[in-house]
């Protein structure tokens, strides 16, 4: 994007409960955080006036161990902000349950290809002035109960808005809410406007002024995935005045604070994260104009070194302008095969080093790594072990690499990890299955780039987008996936990969999906991989050219600029004269 296009843009403050910047900064748990990090990296590359806001989480999400029985064990995942971030001077104050809580911030800089800097502010309440409990509010990502969560969301929303004001960054600015967790920022803006005008009750114009400054991205296609807080808790944490303000502005559902609803209510632009997710969200929230901007991944971050070298040689413009990945159609097949063989070697070396398990470089390697939670069905591949063994025996050998953390309170997710371990045992001697502990961004990069086939088996329509398959595509790794989320758009059968279940409109049918999964492996993918390697390389190349060139955050953020940020009416500071 050209400087002229971006110069007149308002600043964008991008608020997210989690942001994944590097594997050393433990402030993310999964796709939402990684997307936030990729968005800010793309903003730095494009020279956009953007900044990120999140919480510091000194103890991270958690460090995963899995015992011999396949049971997940959670340990604190401390890191040292002092080594990686710069503390800032201004302190701000928020009111929680009627008492003042001091908040400070740490700064991290994301630097783009031309040196443009996008700052990220990490809010921190671990200060001696605060009560021992308030000090813990920025310790754990997704830890604690509903009360802890609501207090954290107050720190993010109210603390974030106050910090930007203290830094003098609150002029000509958009507030972009990445999912509902940060939606209390809208109430902070409304409160500030009322304080400045000296008015008690908000007018329609006040609400509209806040709306004009806010953009909301929803990521969750299931109602249960949206944060909700009961009236008593809301009144206890936010206080009478804010609770009344919410009721006056109609932003509660049955007197409950629903963070998604709050975001929708106060956003001038709303989007879901794929075409399919847009359809689902529009059905879930009738009356709100929801648009689609499909997610992406930051191409230079998720491209493995052998493919970086290949692209640098063949399409040197690719970093500057990811659309050039389309020109991968001109890269000879054998060069793609070589780069892939090298990426696979790097993965298998790391697997051997950390687990002691040696996998074979010639065997078709299936990868599956992501948050372990029910709807992702991480064990679907193991639904019929006899059939899987039979396929490997008669058509060609298979090996599998797994990774993924279950939320500490998600017993269903933990059971799934255990069932992967049970399958590993049952398949021993037939199909090697490796589970790598503590799946993180570093493993994410290795696994998505080093396997031969990326497997994705969510329950439709619960995968809003999914981004791991996009990382795989950038590295010439095709997907075998349920037609949900981004794959509805990215799938071209036998060209970019394969669908599990061919009819994306049909009612989800697990037995049919399992049969389709095995059929595709047995009749299409394994015969091609072992019998027609040139055809397989053609699929690898098309995955890069068709999907790598589109499903990246450079294209995604350009769409945010065009649709959400750029054609906005001129923004005045939310200041009214008394
Ligand atoms: C990319 C990534 C994800 C996203 O997973 P999806 O289920 O494909 O959206 C989650 N966790 C980590 C560590 C990642 O790198």
PDB file of N, CA and C in Angstrom, residues 405-458:
ATOM      1  N   UNK A 405      -2.887 -27.589  23.327  1.00  0.00           N
ATOM      2  CA  UNK A 405      -3.186 -27.445  24.755  1.00  0.00           C
ATOM      3  C   UNK A 405      -4.688 -27.369  24.955  1.00  0.00           C
ATOM      4  N   UNK A 406      -5.167 -27.963  26.047  1.00  0.00           N
ATOM      5  CA  UNK A 406      -6.570 -27.811  26.431  1.00  0.00           C
ATOM      6  C   UNK A 406      -6.629 -26.766  27.533  1.00  0.00           C
ATOM      7  N   UNK A 407      -7.650 -25.903  27.528  1.00  0.00           N
ATOM      8  CA  UNK A 407      -7.790 -24.944  28.620  1.00  0.00           C
ATOM      9  C   UNK A 407      -7.863 -25.719  29.937  1.00  0.00           C
ATOM     10  N   UNK A 408      -7.206 -25.208  31.010  1.00  0.00           N
ATOM     11  CA  UNK A 408      -7.160 -25.957  32.278  1.00  0.00           C
ATOM     12  C   UNK A 408      -8.532 -26.417  32.780  1.00  0.00           C
ATOM     13  N   UNK A 409      -9.603 -25.705  32.428  1.00  0.00           N
ATOM     14  CA  UNK A 409     -10.918 -26.159  32.915  1.00  0.00           C
ATOM     15  C   UNK A 409     -11.734 -26.880  31.840  1.00  0.00           C
ATOM     16  N   UNK A 410     -11.112 -27.157  30.706  1.00  0.00           N
ATOM     17  CA  UNK A 410     -11.830 -27.821  29.610  1.00  0.00           C
ATOM     18  C   UNK A 410     -11.573 -29.331  29.694  1.00  0.00           C
ATOM     19  N   UNK A 411     -12.412 -30.000  30.481  1.00  0.00           N
ATOM     20  CA  UNK A 411     -12.189 -31.439  30.689  1.00  0.00           C
ATOM     21  C   UNK A 411     -12.367 -32.206  29.380  1.00  0.00           C
ATOM     22  N   UNK A 412     -13.315 -31.758  28.564  1.00  0.00           N
ATOM     23  CA  UNK A 412     -13.529 -32.423  27.272  1.00  0.00           C
ATOM     24  C   UNK A 412     -12.270 -32.364  26.411  1.00  0.00           C
ATOM     25  N   UNK A 413     -11.618 -31.208  26.411  1.00  0.00           N
ATOM     26  CA  UNK A 413     -10.385 -31.041  25.641  1.00  0.00           C
ATOM     27  C   UNK A 413      -9.276 -31.937  26.175  1.00  0.00           C
ATOM     28  N   UNK A 414      -9.205 -32.034  27.510  1.00  0.00           N
ATOM     29  CA  UNK A 414      -8.163 -32.891  28.101  1.00  0.00           C
ATOM     30  C   UNK A 414      -8.413 -34.360  27.779  1.00  0.00           C
ATOM     31  N   UNK A 415      -9.690 -34.740  27.780  1.00  0.00           N
ATOM     32  CA  UNK A 415     -10.012 -36.122  27.426  1.00  0.00           C
ATOM     33  C   UNK A 415      -9.578 -36.426  25.992  1.00  0.00           C
ATOM     34  N   UNK A 416      -9.710 -35.424  25.137  1.00  0.00           N
ATOM     35  CA  UNK A 416      -9.315 -35.645  23.735  1.00  0.00           C
ATOM     36  C   UNK A 416      -7.822 -35.893  23.618  1.00  0.00           C
ATOM     37  N   UNK A 417      -7.030 -35.132  24.395  1.00  0.00           N
ATOM     38  CA  UNK A 417      -5.578 -35.369  24.366  1.00  0.00           C
ATOM     39  C   UNK A 417      -5.309 -36.806  24.810  1.00  0.00           C
ATOM     40  N   UNK A 418      -6.059 -37.220  25.845  1.00  0.00           N
ATOM     41  CA  UNK A 418      -5.877 -38.576  26.336  1.00  0.00           C
ATOM     42  C   UNK A 418      -6.253 -39.614  25.270  1.00  0.00           C
ATOM     43  N   UNK A 419      -7.281 -39.310  24.495  1.00  0.00           N
ATOM     44  CA  UNK A 419      -7.663 -40.302  23.478  1.00  0.00           C
ATOM     45  C   UNK A 419      -6.637 -40.340  22.344  1.00  0.00           C
ATOM     46  N   UNK A 420      -5.931 -39.229  22.106  1.00  0.00           N
ATOM     47  CA  UNK A 420      -4.831 -39.271  21.131  1.00  0.00           C
ATOM     48  C   UNK A 420      -3.725 -40.195  21.649  1.00  0.00           C
ATOM     49  N   UNK A 421      -3.475 -40.110  22.972  1.00  0.00           N
ATOM     50  CA  UNK A 421      -2.455 -41.003  23.550  1.00  0.00           C
ATOM     51  C   UNK A 421      -2.887 -42.468  23.472  1.00  0.00           C
ATOM     52  N   UNK A 422      -4.165 -42.708  23.697  1.00  0.00           N
ATOM     53  CA  UNK A 422      -4.663 -44.087  23.614  1.00  0.00           C
ATOM     54  C   UNK A 422      -4.494 -44.611  22.184  1.00  0.00           C
ATOM     55  N   UNK A 423      -4.784 -43.750  21.197  1.00  0.00           N
ATOM     56  CA  UNK A 423      -4.640 -44.159  19.797  1.00  0.00           C
ATOM     57  C   UNK A 423      -3.177 -44.431  19.465  1.00  0.00           C
ATOM     58  N   UNK A 424      -2.320 -43.581  20.010  1.00  0.00           N
ATOM     59  CA  UNK A 424      -0.874 -43.748  19.789  1.00  0.00           C
ATOM     60  C   UNK A 424      -0.445 -45.149  20.220  1.00  0.00           C
ATOM     61  N   UNK A 425      -0.927 -45.560  21.375  1.00  0.00           N
ATOM     62  CA  UNK A 425      -0.606 -46.890  21.890  1.00  0.00           C
ATOM     63  C   UNK A 425      -1.174 -47.987  20.990  1.00  0.00           C
ATOM     64  N   UNK A 426      -2.428 -47.801  20.645  1.00  0.00           N
ATOM     65  CA  UNK A 426      -3.094 -48.840  19.849  1.00  0.00           C
ATOM     66  C   UNK A 426      -2.489 -48.967  18.444  1.00  0.00           C
ATOM     67  N   UNK A 427      -1.892 -47.882  17.953  1.00  0.00           N
ATOM     68  CA  UNK A 427      -1.350 -47.906  16.595  1.00  0.00           C
ATOM     69  C   UNK A 427       0.137 -48.269  16.555  1.00  0.00           C
ATOM     70  N   UNK A 428       0.744 -48.423  17.746  1.00  0.00           N
ATOM     71  CA  UNK A 428       2.187 -48.681  17.822  1.00  0.00           C
ATOM     72  C   UNK A 428       2.545 -49.861  16.921  1.00  0.00           C
ATOM     73  N   UNK A 429       3.629 -49.703  16.169  1.00  0.00           N
ATOM     74  CA  UNK A 429       4.053 -50.775  15.264  1.00  0.00           C
ATOM     75  C   UNK A 429       3.390 -50.669  13.898  1.00  0.00           C
ATOM     76  N   UNK A 430       2.337 -49.861  13.799  1.00  0.00           N
ATOM     77  CA  UNK A 430       1.655 -49.687  12.512  1.00  0.00           C
ATOM     78  C   UNK A 430       1.780 -48.263  12.001  1.00  0.00           C
ATOM     79  N   UNK A 431       1.366 -47.309  12.834  1.00  0.00           N
ATOM     80  CA  UNK A 431       1.391 -45.900  12.445  1.00  0.00           C
ATOM     81  C   UNK A 431       2.012 -45.099  13.595  1.00  0.00           C
ATOM     82  N   UNK A 432       3.216 -44.576  13.401  1.00  0.00           N
ATOM     83  CA  UNK A 432       3.817 -43.774  14.479  1.00  0.00           C
ATOM     84  C   UNK A 432       3.014 -42.485  14.693  1.00  0.00           C
ATOM     85  N   UNK A 433       2.713 -42.200  15.966  1.00  0.00           N
ATOM     86  CA  UNK A 433       2.012 -40.961  16.320  1.00  0.00           C
ATOM     87  C   UNK A 433       2.873 -40.254  17.377  1.00  0.00           C
ATOM     88  N   UNK A 434       3.236 -39.021  17.112  1.00  0.00           N
ATOM     89  CA  UNK A 434       4.046 -38.263  18.074  1.00  0.00           C
ATOM     90  C   UNK A 434       3.217 -37.104  18.592  1.00  0.00           C
ATOM     91  N   UNK A 435       3.210 -36.928  19.919  1.00  0.00           N
ATOM     92  CA  UNK A 435       2.543 -35.758  20.498  1.00  0.00           C
ATOM     93  C   UNK A 435       3.636 -34.842  21.037  1.00  0.00           C
ATOM     94  N   UNK A 436       3.735 -33.619  20.505  1.00  0.00           N
ATOM     95  CA  UNK A 436       4.741 -32.696  21.040  1.00  0.00           C
ATOM     96  C   UNK A 436       4.084 -31.853  22.137  1.00  0.00           C
ATOM     97  N   UNK A 437       4.786 -31.754  23.272  1.00  0.00           N
ATOM     98  CA  UNK A 437       4.224 -30.996  24.401  1.00  0.00           C
ATOM     99  C   UNK A 437       4.369 -29.501  24.174  1.00  0.00           C
ATOM    100  N   UNK A 438       3.511 -28.756  24.861  1.00  0.00           N
ATOM    101  CA  UNK A 438       3.589 -27.305  24.904  1.00  0.00           C
ATOM    102  C   UNK A 438       3.591 -26.650  23.519  1.00  0.00           C
ATOM    103  N   UNK A 439       2.549 -26.948  22.772  1.00  0.00           N
ATOM    104  CA  UNK A 439       2.364 -26.337  21.454  1.00  0.00           C
ATOM    105  C   UNK A 439       2.381 -24.818  21.586  1.00  0.00           C
ATOM    106  N   UNK A 440       3.243 -24.171  20.810  1.00  0.00           N
ATOM    107  CA  UNK A 440       3.341 -22.705  20.851  1.00  0.00           C
ATOM    108  C   UNK A 440       3.653 -22.200  19.443  1.00  0.00           C
ATOM    109  N   UNK A 441       3.971 -20.920  19.309  1.00  0.00           N
ATOM    110  CA  UNK A 441       4.202 -20.372  17.971  1.00  0.00           C
ATOM    111  C   UNK A 441       5.404 -21.031  17.280  1.00  0.00           C
ATOM    112  N   UNK A 442       6.414 -21.396  18.070  1.00  0.00           N
ATOM    113  CA  UNK A 442       7.600 -22.009  17.459  1.00  0.00           C
ATOM    114  C   UNK A 442       7.233 -23.374  16.864  1.00  0.00           C
ATOM    115  N   UNK A 443       6.488 -24.175  17.638  1.00  0.00           N
ATOM    116  CA  UNK A 443       6.034 -25.463  17.111  1.00  0.00           C
ATOM    117  C   UNK A 443       5.050 -25.259  15.968  1.00  0.00           C
ATOM    118  N   UNK A 444       4.209 -24.233  16.095  1.00  0.00           N
ATOM    119  CA  UNK A 444       3.233 -23.953  15.051  1.00  0.00           C
ATOM    120  C   UNK A 444       3.941 -23.773  13.711  1.00  0.00           C
ATOM    121  N   UNK A 445       5.019 -23.025  13.729  1.00  0.00           N
ATOM    122  CA  UNK A 445       5.735 -22.768  12.481  1.00  0.00           C
ATOM    123  C   UNK A 445       6.375 -24.052  11.946  1.00  0.00           C
ATOM    124  N   UNK A 446       6.986 -24.813  12.849  1.00  0.00           N
ATOM    125  CA  UNK A 446       7.647 -26.049  12.407  1.00  0.00           C
ATOM    126  C   UNK A 446       6.657 -27.065  11.851  1.00  0.00           C
ATOM    127  N   UNK A 447       5.546 -27.248  12.555  1.00  0.00           N
ATOM    128  CA  UNK A 447       4.616 -28.307  12.145  1.00  0.00           C
ATOM    129  C   UNK A 447       3.855 -27.926  10.878  1.00  0.00           C
ATOM    130  N   UNK A 448       3.346 -26.681  10.827  1.00  0.00           N
ATOM    131  CA  UNK A 448       2.568 -26.319   9.623  1.00  0.00           C
ATOM    132  C   UNK A 448       3.444 -26.333   8.373  1.00  0.00           C
ATOM    133  N   UNK A 449       4.742 -26.100   8.527  1.00  0.00           N
ATOM    134  CA  UNK A 449       5.588 -26.043   7.331  1.00  0.00           C
ATOM    135  C   UNK A 449       6.234 -27.384   7.001  1.00  0.00           C
ATOM    136  N   UNK A 450       6.317 -28.286   7.989  1.00  0.00           N
ATOM    137  CA  UNK A 450       7.124 -29.486   7.771  1.00  0.00           C
ATOM    138  C   UNK A 450       6.360 -30.766   7.477  1.00  0.00           C
ATOM    139  N   UNK A 451       5.051 -30.766   7.636  1.00  0.00           N
ATOM    140  CA  UNK A 451       4.302 -31.993   7.347  1.00  0.00           C
ATOM    141  C   UNK A 451       3.925 -32.030   5.858  1.00  0.00           C
ATOM    142  N   UNK A 452       3.412 -33.161   5.397  1.00  0.00           N
ATOM    143  CA  UNK A 452       3.003 -33.271   3.994  1.00  0.00           C
ATOM    144  C   UNK A 452       1.532 -32.926   3.800  1.00  0.00           C
ATOM    145  N   UNK A 453       0.772 -33.056   4.889  1.00  0.00           N
ATOM    146  CA  UNK A 453      -0.672 -32.852   4.772  1.00  0.00           C
ATOM    147  C   UNK A 453      -1.164 -32.243   6.083  1.00  0.00           C
ATOM    148  N   UNK A 454      -1.930 -31.164   5.963  1.00  0.00           N
ATOM    149  CA  UNK A 454      -2.473 -30.510   7.157  1.00  0.00           C
ATOM    150  C   UNK A 454      -3.916 -30.956   7.343  1.00  0.00           C
ATOM    151  N   UNK A 455      -4.207 -31.507   8.516  1.00  0.00           N
ATOM    152  CA  UNK A 455      -5.532 -32.047   8.779  1.00  0.00           C
ATOM    153  C   UNK A 455      -6.334 -31.091   9.667  1.00  0.00           C
ATOM    154  N   UNK A 456      -7.583 -30.861   9.315  1.00  0.00           N
ATOM    155  CA  UNK A 456      -8.424 -29.921  10.061  1.00  0.00           C
ATOM    156  C   UNK A 456      -9.837 -30.500  10.132  1.00  0.00           C
ATOM    157  N   UNK A 457     -10.290 -30.831  11.353  1.00  0.00           N
ATOM    158  CA  UNK A 457     -11.548 -31.575  11.469  1.00  0.00           C
ATOM    159  C   UNK A 457     -12.545 -30.955  12.449  1.00  0.00           C
ATOM    160  N   UNK A 458     -12.797 -29.641  12.356  1.00  0.00           N
ATOM    161  CA  UNK A 458     -13.754 -29.041  13.289  1.00  0.00           C
ATOM    162  C   UNK A 458     -15.188 -29.483  12.996  1.00  0.00           C
TER     163      UNK A 458
END
